[in-house]
PDB file of C-alpha atoms and ligand atoms in Angstrom:
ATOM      1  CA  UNK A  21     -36.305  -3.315 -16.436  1.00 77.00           C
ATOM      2  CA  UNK A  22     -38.054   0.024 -17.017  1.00 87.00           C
ATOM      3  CA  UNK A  23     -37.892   0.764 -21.004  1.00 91.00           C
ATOM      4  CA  UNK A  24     -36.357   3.844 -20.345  1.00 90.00           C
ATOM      5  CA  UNK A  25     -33.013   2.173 -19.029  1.00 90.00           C
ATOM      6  CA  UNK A  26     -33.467  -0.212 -21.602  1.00 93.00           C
ATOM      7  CA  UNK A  27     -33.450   2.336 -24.284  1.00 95.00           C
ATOM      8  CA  UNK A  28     -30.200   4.119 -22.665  1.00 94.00           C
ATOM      9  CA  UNK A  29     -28.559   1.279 -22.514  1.00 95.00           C
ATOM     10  CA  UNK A  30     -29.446   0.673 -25.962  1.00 96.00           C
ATOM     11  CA  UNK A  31     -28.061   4.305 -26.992  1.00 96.00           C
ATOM     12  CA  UNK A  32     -24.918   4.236 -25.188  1.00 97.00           C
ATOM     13  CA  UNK A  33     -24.087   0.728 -26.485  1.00 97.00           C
ATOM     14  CA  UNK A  34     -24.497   1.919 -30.038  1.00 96.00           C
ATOM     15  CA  UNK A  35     -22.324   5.419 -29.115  1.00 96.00           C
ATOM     16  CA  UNK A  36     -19.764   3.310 -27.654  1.00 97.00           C
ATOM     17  CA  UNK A  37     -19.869   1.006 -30.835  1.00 96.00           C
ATOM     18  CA  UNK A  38     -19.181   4.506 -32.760  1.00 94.00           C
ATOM     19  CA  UNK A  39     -17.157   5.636 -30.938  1.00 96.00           C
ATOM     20  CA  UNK A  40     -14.990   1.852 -31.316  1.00 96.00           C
ATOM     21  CA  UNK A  41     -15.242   2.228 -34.819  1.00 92.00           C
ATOM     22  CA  UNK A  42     -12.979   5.795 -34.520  1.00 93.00           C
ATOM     23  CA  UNK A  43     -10.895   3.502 -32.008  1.00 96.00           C
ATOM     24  CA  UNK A  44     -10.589   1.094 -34.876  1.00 93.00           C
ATOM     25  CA  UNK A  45      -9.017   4.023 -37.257  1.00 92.00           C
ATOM     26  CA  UNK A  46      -6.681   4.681 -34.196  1.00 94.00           C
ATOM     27  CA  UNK A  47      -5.238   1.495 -33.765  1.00 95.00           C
ATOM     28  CA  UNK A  48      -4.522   1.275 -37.705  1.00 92.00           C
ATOM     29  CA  UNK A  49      -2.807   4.672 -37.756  1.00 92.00           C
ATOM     30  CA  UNK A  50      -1.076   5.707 -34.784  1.00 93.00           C
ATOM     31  CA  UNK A  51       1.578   3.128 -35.317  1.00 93.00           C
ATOM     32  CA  UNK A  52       1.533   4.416 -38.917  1.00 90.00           C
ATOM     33  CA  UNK A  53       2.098   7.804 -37.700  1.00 89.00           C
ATOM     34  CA  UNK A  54      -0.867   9.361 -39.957  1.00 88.00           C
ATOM     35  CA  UNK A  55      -3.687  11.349 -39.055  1.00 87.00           C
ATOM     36  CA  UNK A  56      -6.617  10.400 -37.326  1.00 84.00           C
ATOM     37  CA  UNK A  57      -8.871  12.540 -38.729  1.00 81.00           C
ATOM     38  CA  UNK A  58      -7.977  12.997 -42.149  1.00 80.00           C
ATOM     39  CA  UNK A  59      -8.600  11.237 -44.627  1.00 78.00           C
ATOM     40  CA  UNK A  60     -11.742   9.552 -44.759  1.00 77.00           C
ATOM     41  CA  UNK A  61     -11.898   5.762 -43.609  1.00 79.00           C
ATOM     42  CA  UNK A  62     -10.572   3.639 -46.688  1.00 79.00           C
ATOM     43  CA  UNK A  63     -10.039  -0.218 -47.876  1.00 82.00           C
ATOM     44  CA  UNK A  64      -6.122  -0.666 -46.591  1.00 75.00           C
ATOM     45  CA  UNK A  65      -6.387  -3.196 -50.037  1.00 82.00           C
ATOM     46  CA  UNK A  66      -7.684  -1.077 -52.349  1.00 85.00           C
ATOM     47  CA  UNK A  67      -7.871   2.523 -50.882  1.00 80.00           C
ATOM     48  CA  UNK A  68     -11.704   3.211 -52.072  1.00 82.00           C
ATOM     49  CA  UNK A  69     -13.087   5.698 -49.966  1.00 79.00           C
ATOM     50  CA  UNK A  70     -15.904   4.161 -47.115  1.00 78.00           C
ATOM     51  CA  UNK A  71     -19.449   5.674 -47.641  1.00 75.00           C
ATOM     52  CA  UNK A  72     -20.860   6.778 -45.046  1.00 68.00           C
ATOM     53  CA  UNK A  73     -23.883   4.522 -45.211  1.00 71.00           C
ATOM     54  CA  UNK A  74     -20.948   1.375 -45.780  1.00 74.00           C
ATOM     55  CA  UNK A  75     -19.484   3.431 -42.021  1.00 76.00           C
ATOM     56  CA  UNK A  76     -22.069   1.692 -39.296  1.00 83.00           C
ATOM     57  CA  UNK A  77     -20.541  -0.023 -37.228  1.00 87.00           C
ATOM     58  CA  UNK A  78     -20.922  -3.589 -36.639  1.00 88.00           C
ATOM     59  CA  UNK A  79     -24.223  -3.867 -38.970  1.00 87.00           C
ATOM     60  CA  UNK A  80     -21.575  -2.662 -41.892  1.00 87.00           C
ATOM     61  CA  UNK A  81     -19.557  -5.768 -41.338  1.00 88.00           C
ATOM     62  CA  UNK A  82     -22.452  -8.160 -41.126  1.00 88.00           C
ATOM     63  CA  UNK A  83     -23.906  -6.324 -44.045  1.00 87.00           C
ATOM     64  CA  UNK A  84     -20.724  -6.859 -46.605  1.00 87.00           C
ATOM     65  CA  UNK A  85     -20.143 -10.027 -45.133  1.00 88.00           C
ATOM     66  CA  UNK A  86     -16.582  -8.782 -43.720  1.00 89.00           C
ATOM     67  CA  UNK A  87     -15.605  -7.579 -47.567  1.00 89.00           C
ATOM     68  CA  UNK A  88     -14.763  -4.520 -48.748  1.00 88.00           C
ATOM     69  CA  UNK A  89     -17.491  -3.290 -51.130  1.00 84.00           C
ATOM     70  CA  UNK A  90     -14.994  -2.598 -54.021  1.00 86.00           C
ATOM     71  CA  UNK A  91     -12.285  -5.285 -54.113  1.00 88.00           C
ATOM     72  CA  UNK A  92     -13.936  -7.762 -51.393  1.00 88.00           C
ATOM     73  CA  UNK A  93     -10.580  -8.061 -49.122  1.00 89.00           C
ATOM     74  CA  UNK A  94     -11.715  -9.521 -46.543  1.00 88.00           C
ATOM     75  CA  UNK A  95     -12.062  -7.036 -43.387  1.00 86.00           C
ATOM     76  CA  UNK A  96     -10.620  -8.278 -40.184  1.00 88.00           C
ATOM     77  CA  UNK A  97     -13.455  -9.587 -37.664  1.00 89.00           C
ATOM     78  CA  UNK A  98     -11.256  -7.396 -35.349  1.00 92.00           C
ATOM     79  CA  UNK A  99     -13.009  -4.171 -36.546  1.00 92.00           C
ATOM     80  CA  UNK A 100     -16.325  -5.428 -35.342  1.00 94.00           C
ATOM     81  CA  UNK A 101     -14.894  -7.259 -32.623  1.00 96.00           C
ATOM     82  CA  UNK A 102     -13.698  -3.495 -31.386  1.00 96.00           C
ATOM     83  CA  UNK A 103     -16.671  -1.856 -32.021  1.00 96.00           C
ATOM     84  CA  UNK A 104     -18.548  -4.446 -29.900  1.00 96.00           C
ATOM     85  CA  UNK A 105     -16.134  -4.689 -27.332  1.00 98.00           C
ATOM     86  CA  UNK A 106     -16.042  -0.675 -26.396  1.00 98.00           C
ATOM     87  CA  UNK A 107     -19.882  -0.965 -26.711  1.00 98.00           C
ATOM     88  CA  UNK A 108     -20.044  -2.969 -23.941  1.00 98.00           C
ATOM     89  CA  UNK A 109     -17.668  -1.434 -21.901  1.00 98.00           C
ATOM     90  CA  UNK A 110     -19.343   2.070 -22.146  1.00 98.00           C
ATOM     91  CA  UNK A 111     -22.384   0.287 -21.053  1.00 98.00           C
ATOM     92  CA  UNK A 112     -20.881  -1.489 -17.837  1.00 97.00           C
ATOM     93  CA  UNK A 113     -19.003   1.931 -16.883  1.00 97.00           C
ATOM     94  CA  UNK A 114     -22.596   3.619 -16.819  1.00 96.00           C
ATOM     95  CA  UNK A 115     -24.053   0.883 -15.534  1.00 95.00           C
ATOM     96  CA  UNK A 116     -21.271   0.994 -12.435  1.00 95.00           C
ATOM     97  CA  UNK A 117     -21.250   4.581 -12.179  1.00 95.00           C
ATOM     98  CA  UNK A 118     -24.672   6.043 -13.474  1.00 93.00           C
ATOM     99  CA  UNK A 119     -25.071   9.732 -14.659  1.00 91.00           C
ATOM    100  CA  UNK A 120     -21.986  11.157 -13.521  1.00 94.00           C
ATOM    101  CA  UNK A 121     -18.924  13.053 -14.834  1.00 95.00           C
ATOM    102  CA  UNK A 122     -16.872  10.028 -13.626  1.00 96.00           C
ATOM    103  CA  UNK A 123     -18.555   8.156 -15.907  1.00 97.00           C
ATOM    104  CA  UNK A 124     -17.292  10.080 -18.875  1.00 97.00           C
ATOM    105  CA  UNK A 125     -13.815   9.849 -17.561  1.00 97.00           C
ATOM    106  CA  UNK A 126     -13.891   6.152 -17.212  1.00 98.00           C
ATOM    107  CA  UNK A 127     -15.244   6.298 -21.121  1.00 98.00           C
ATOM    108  CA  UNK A 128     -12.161   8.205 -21.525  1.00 98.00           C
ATOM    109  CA  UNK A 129     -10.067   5.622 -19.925  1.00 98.00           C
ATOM    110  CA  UNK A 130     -11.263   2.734 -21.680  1.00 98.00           C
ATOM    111  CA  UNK A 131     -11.181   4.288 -25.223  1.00 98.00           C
ATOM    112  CA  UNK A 132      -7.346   4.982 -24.575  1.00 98.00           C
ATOM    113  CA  UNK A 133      -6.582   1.113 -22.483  1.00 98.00           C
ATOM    114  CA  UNK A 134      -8.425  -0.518 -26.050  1.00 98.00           C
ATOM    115  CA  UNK A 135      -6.197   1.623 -28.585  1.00 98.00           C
ATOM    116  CA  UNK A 136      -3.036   0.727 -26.283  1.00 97.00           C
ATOM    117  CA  UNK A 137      -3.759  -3.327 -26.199  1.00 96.00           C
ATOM    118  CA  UNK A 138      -4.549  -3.606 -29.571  1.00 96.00           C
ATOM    119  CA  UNK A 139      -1.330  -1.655 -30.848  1.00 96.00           C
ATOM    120  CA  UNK A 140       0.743  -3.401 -28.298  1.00 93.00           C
ATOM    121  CA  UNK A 141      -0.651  -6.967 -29.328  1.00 92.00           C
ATOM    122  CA  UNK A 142       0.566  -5.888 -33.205  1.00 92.00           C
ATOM    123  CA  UNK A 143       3.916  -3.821 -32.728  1.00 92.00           C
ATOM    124  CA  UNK A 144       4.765  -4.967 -29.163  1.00 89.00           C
ATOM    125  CA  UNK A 145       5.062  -0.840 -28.472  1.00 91.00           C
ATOM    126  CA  UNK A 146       3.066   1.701 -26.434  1.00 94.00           C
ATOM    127  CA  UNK A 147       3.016   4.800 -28.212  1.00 93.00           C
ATOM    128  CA  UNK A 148       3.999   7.981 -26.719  1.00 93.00           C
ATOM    129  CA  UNK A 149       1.123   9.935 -27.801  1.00 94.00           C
ATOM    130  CA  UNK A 150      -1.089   8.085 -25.778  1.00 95.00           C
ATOM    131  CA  UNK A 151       0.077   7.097 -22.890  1.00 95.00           C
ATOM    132  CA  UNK A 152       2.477  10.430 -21.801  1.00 95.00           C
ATOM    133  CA  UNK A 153      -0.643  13.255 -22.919  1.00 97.00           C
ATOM    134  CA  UNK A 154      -2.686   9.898 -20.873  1.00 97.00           C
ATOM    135  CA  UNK A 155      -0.929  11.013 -17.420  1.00 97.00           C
ATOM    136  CA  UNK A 156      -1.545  14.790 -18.171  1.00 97.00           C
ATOM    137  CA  UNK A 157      -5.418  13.856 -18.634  1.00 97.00           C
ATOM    138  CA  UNK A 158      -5.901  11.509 -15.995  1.00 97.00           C
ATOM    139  CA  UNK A 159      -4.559  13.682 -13.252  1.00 97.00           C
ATOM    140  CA  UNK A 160      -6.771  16.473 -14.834  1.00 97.00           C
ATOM    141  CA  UNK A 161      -9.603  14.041 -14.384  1.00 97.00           C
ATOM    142  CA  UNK A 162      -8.988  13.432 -11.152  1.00 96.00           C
ATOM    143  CA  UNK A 163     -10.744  16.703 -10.457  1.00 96.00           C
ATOM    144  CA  UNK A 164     -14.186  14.842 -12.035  1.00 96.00           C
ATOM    145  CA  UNK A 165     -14.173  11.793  -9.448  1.00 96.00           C
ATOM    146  CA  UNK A 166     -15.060  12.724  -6.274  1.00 94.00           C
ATOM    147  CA  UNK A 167     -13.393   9.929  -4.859  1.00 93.00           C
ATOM    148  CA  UNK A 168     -10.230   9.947  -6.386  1.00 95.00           C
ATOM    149  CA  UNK A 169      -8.232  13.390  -4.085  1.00 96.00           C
ATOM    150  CA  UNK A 170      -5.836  14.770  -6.942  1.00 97.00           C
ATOM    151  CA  UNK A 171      -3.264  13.835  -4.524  1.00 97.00           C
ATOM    152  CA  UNK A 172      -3.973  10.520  -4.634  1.00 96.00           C
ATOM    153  CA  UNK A 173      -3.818  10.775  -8.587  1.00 97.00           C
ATOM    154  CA  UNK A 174      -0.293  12.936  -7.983  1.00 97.00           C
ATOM    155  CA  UNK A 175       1.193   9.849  -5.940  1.00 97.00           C
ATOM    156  CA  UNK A 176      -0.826   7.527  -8.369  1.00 97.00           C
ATOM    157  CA  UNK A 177       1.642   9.049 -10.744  1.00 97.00           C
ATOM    158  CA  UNK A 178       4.597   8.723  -9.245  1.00 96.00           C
ATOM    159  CA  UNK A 179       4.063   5.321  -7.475  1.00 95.00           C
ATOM    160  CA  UNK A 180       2.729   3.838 -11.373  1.00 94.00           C
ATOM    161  CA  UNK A 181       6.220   5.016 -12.858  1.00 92.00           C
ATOM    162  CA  UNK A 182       8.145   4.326  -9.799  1.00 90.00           C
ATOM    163  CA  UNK A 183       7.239   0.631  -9.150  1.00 85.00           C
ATOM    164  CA  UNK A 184       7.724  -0.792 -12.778  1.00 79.00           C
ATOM    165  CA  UNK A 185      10.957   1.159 -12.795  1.00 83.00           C
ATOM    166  CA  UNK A 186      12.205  -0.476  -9.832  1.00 85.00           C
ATOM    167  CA  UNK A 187      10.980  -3.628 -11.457  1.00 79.00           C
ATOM    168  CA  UNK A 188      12.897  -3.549 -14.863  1.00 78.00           C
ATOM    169  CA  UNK A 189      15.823  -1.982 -13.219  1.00 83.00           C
ATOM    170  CA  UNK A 190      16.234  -5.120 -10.851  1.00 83.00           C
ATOM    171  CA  UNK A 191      15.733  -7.510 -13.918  1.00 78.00           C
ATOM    172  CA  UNK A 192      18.105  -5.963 -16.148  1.00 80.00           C
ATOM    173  CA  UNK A 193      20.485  -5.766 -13.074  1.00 83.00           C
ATOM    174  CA  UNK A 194      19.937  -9.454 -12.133  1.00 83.00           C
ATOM    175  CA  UNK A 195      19.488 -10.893 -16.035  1.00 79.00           C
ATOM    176  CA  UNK A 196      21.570  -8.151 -18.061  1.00 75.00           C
ATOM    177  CA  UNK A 197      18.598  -8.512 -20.330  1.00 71.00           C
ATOM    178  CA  UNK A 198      15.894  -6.056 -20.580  1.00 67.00           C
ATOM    179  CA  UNK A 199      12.514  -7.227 -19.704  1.00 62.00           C
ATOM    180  CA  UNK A 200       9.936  -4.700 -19.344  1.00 65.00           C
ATOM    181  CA  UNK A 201       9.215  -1.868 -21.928  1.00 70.00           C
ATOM    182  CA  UNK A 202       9.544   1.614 -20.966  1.00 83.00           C
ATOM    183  CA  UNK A 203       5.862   1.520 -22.685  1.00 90.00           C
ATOM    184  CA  UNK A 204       4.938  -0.300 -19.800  1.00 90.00           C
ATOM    185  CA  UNK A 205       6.221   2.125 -16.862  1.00 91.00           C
ATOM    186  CA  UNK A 206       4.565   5.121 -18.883  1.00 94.00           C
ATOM    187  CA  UNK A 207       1.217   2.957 -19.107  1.00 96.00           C
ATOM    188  CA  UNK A 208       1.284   1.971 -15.548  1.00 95.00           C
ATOM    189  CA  UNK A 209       1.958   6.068 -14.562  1.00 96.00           C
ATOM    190  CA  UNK A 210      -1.394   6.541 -16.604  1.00 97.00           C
ATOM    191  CA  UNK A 211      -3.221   4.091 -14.939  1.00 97.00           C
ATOM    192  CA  UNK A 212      -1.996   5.569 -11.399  1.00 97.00           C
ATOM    193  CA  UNK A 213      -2.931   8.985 -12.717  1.00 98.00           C
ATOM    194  CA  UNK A 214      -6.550   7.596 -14.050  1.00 98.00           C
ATOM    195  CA  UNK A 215      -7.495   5.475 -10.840  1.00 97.00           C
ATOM    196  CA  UNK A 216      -5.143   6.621  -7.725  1.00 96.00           C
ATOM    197  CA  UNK A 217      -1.577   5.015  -5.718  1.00 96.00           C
ATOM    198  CA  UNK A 218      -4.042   2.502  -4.340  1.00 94.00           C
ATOM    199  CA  UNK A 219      -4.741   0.829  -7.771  1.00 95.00           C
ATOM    200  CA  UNK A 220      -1.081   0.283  -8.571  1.00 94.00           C
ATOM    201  CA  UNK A 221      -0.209  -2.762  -6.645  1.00 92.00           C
ATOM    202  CA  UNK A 222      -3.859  -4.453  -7.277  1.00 93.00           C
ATOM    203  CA  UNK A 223      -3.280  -3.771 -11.180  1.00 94.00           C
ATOM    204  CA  UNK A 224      -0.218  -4.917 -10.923  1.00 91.00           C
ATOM    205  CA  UNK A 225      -1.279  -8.497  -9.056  1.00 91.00           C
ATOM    206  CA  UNK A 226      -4.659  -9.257 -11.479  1.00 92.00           C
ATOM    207  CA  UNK A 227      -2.421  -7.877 -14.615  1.00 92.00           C
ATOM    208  CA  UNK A 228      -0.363 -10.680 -13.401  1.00 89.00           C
ATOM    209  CA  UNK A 229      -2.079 -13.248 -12.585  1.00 91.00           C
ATOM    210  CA  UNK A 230      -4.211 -13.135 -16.343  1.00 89.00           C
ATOM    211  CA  UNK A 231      -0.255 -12.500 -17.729  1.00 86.00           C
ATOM    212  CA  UNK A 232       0.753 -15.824 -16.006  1.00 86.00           C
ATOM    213  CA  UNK A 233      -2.774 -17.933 -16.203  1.00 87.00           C
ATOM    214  CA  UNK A 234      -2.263 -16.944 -20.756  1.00 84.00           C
ATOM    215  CA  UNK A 235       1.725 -16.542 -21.007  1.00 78.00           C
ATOM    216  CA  UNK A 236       2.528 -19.817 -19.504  1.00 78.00           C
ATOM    217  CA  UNK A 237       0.489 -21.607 -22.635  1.00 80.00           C
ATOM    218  CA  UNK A 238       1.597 -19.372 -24.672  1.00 77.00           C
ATOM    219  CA  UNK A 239       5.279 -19.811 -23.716  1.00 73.00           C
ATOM    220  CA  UNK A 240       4.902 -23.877 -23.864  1.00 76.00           C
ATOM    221  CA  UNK A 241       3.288 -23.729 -27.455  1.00 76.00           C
ATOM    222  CA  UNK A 242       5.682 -21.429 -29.046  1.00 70.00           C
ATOM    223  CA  UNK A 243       8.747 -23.085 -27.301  1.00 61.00           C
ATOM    224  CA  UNK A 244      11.778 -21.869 -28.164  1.00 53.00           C
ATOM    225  CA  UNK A 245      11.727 -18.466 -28.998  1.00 55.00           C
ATOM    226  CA  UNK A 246      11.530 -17.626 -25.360  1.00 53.00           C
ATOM    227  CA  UNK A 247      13.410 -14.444 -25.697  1.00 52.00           C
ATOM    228  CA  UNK A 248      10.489 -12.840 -27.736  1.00 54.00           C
ATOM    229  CA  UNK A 249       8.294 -11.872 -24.435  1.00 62.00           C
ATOM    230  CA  UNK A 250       4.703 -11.310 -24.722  1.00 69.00           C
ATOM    231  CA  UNK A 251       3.549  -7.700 -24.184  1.00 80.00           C
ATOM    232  CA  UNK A 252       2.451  -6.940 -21.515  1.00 86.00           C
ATOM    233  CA  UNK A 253       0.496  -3.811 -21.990  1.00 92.00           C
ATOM    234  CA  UNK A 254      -2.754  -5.512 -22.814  1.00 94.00           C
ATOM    235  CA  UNK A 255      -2.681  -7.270 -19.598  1.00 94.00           C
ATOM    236  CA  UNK A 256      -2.042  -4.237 -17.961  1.00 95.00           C
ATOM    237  CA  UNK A 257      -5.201  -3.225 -19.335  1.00 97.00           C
ATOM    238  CA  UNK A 258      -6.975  -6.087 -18.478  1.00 96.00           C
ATOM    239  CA  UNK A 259      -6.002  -5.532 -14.577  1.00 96.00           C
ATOM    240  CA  UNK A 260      -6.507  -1.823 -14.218  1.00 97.00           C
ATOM    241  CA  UNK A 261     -10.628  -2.700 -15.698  1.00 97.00           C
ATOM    242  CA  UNK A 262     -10.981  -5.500 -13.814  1.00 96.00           C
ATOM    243  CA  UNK A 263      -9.615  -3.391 -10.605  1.00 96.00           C
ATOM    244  CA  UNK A 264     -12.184  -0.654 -12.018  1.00 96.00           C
ATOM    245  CA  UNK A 265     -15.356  -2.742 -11.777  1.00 96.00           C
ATOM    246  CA  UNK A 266     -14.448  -5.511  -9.072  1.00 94.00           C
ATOM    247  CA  UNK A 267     -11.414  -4.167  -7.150  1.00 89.00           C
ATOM    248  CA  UNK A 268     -13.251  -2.679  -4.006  1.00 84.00           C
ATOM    249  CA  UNK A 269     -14.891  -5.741  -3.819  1.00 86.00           C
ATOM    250  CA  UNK A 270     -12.440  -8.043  -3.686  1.00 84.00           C
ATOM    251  CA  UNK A 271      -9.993  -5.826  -1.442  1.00 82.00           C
ATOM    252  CA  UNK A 272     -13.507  -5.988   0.910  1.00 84.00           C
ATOM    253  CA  UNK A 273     -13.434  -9.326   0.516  1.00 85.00           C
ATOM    254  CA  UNK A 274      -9.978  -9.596   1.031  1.00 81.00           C
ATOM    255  CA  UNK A 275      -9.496  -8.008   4.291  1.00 82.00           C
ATOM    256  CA  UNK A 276     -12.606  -9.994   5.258  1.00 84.00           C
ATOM    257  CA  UNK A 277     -10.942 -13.783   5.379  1.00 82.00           C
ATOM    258  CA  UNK A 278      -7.724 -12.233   6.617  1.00 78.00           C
ATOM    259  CA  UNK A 279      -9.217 -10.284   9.449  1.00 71.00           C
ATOM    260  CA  UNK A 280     -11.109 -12.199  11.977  1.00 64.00           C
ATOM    261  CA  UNK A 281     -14.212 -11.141  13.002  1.00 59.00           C
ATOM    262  CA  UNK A 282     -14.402  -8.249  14.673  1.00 54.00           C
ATOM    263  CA  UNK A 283     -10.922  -7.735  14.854  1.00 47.00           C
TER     264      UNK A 283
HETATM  265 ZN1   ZN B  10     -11.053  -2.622 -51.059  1.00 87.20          ZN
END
């Protein structure tokens, strides 16, 4: 590889593992229903203030051995684990895309599917503020991707909502119980507005087939308390980047076995 690409990589790896660590702040205090931006990152234990040179992310971690400096709590591997994580995702969405304004609205859209999974897998809830102002943007967005015809994001919308509606309406009408989260539909509409109508029904099939391949484990280990339902936001997430990197390809593919040649 040319040391040029190696060194963007490099860059946008470490910007995505900054830009994790604000993700990080997110996922603590959204649910909280503080500010994001003020104050100053702080021990939850102990509430000292974070220096800035304690503030790198990742290498902080490693460097206090996952303690904070002042009381040594121990910090979560999570926060690193975040950091790391959006990292690598900026670095496969440029790698995918290259140096184009899609790729900053992918960014955009990972940042946001990372905060949702991580405050779904604590409080089993998809806030508001994300996911409703997430429709707005992604439709907006669609004007970035030449690929994506704001129509397409317009029906994206409306087919996103629509379909998990339908869904939850049928199970509560069949099992008087109510199964999906309105979280869900609103994620789903954000995911239509971010990637088009014809990403709803793929999501939709990989979310469920990683739901099913984990839940059905986690269902037989936890036993009885089989009305508490795993969320399923994060696996949302999980399909709509797996449709983003691999879902042309394996809709090729796809048509490929079930179409015979020439056909
Ligand atoms: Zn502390």
């Amino acid at each position: 590889m040319p040391i040029f690409l190696v060194l963007t990589l490099l860059f946008v790896f470490i910007f995505g593992t900054i830009i994790g660590s604000f993700l990080n702040v997110c996922i603590y205090r959204i649910p909280a229903g503080q500010s994001i931006v003020r104050p100053a990152s702080r021990c939850p234990q102990c509430g000292t203030a974070i220096r800035w040179y304690q503030n790198f992310p990742v290498l902080s971690w490693v460097a206090l051995k996952g303690k904070c400096a002042s009381c040594k709590a121990a910090i979560p591997w999570r926060y690193p684990m975040v950091e790391i994580l959006t990292g690598l995702l900026f670095v496969g969405v440029l790698w995918k895309f290259g140096l184009h304004p899609a790729t900053l609205v992918y960014w955009l859209l990972a940042a946001a599917l990372i905060v949702i999974t991580f405050i779904d897998l604590d409080h089993q809830i998809i806030p508001d503020v994300i996911s409703l102002p997430g429709i707005v943007v992604g439709f907006l967005c669609s004007f970035l991707v030449p690929w994506l015809p704001w129509v397409d994001s317009l029906i994206g919308i409306v087919v996103g909502g629509g379909s998990l509606l339908l869904v939850a309406l049928a199970y509560e009408f069949l099992t008087k119980k109510e199964g999906m989260g309105g979280g869900d539909i609103k994620l789903l509409a954000m995911l239509g507005a971010f990637l088009g109508w014809q990403a709803v029904f793929p999501i939709i099939f990989f979310s469920s087939l990683v739901g099913t391949a984990i839940g059905i484990p986690v269902m037989i280990t936890r036993k009885a308390d089989s009305k508490l339902a795993l969320p399923f936001g994060p696996f949302l997430a999980v399909g709509a980047l797996f449709y983003l990197f691999w879902g042309q390809a394996v809709i090729r593919w796809y048509w490929s076995i079930s179409l015979p040649a020439g056909g």
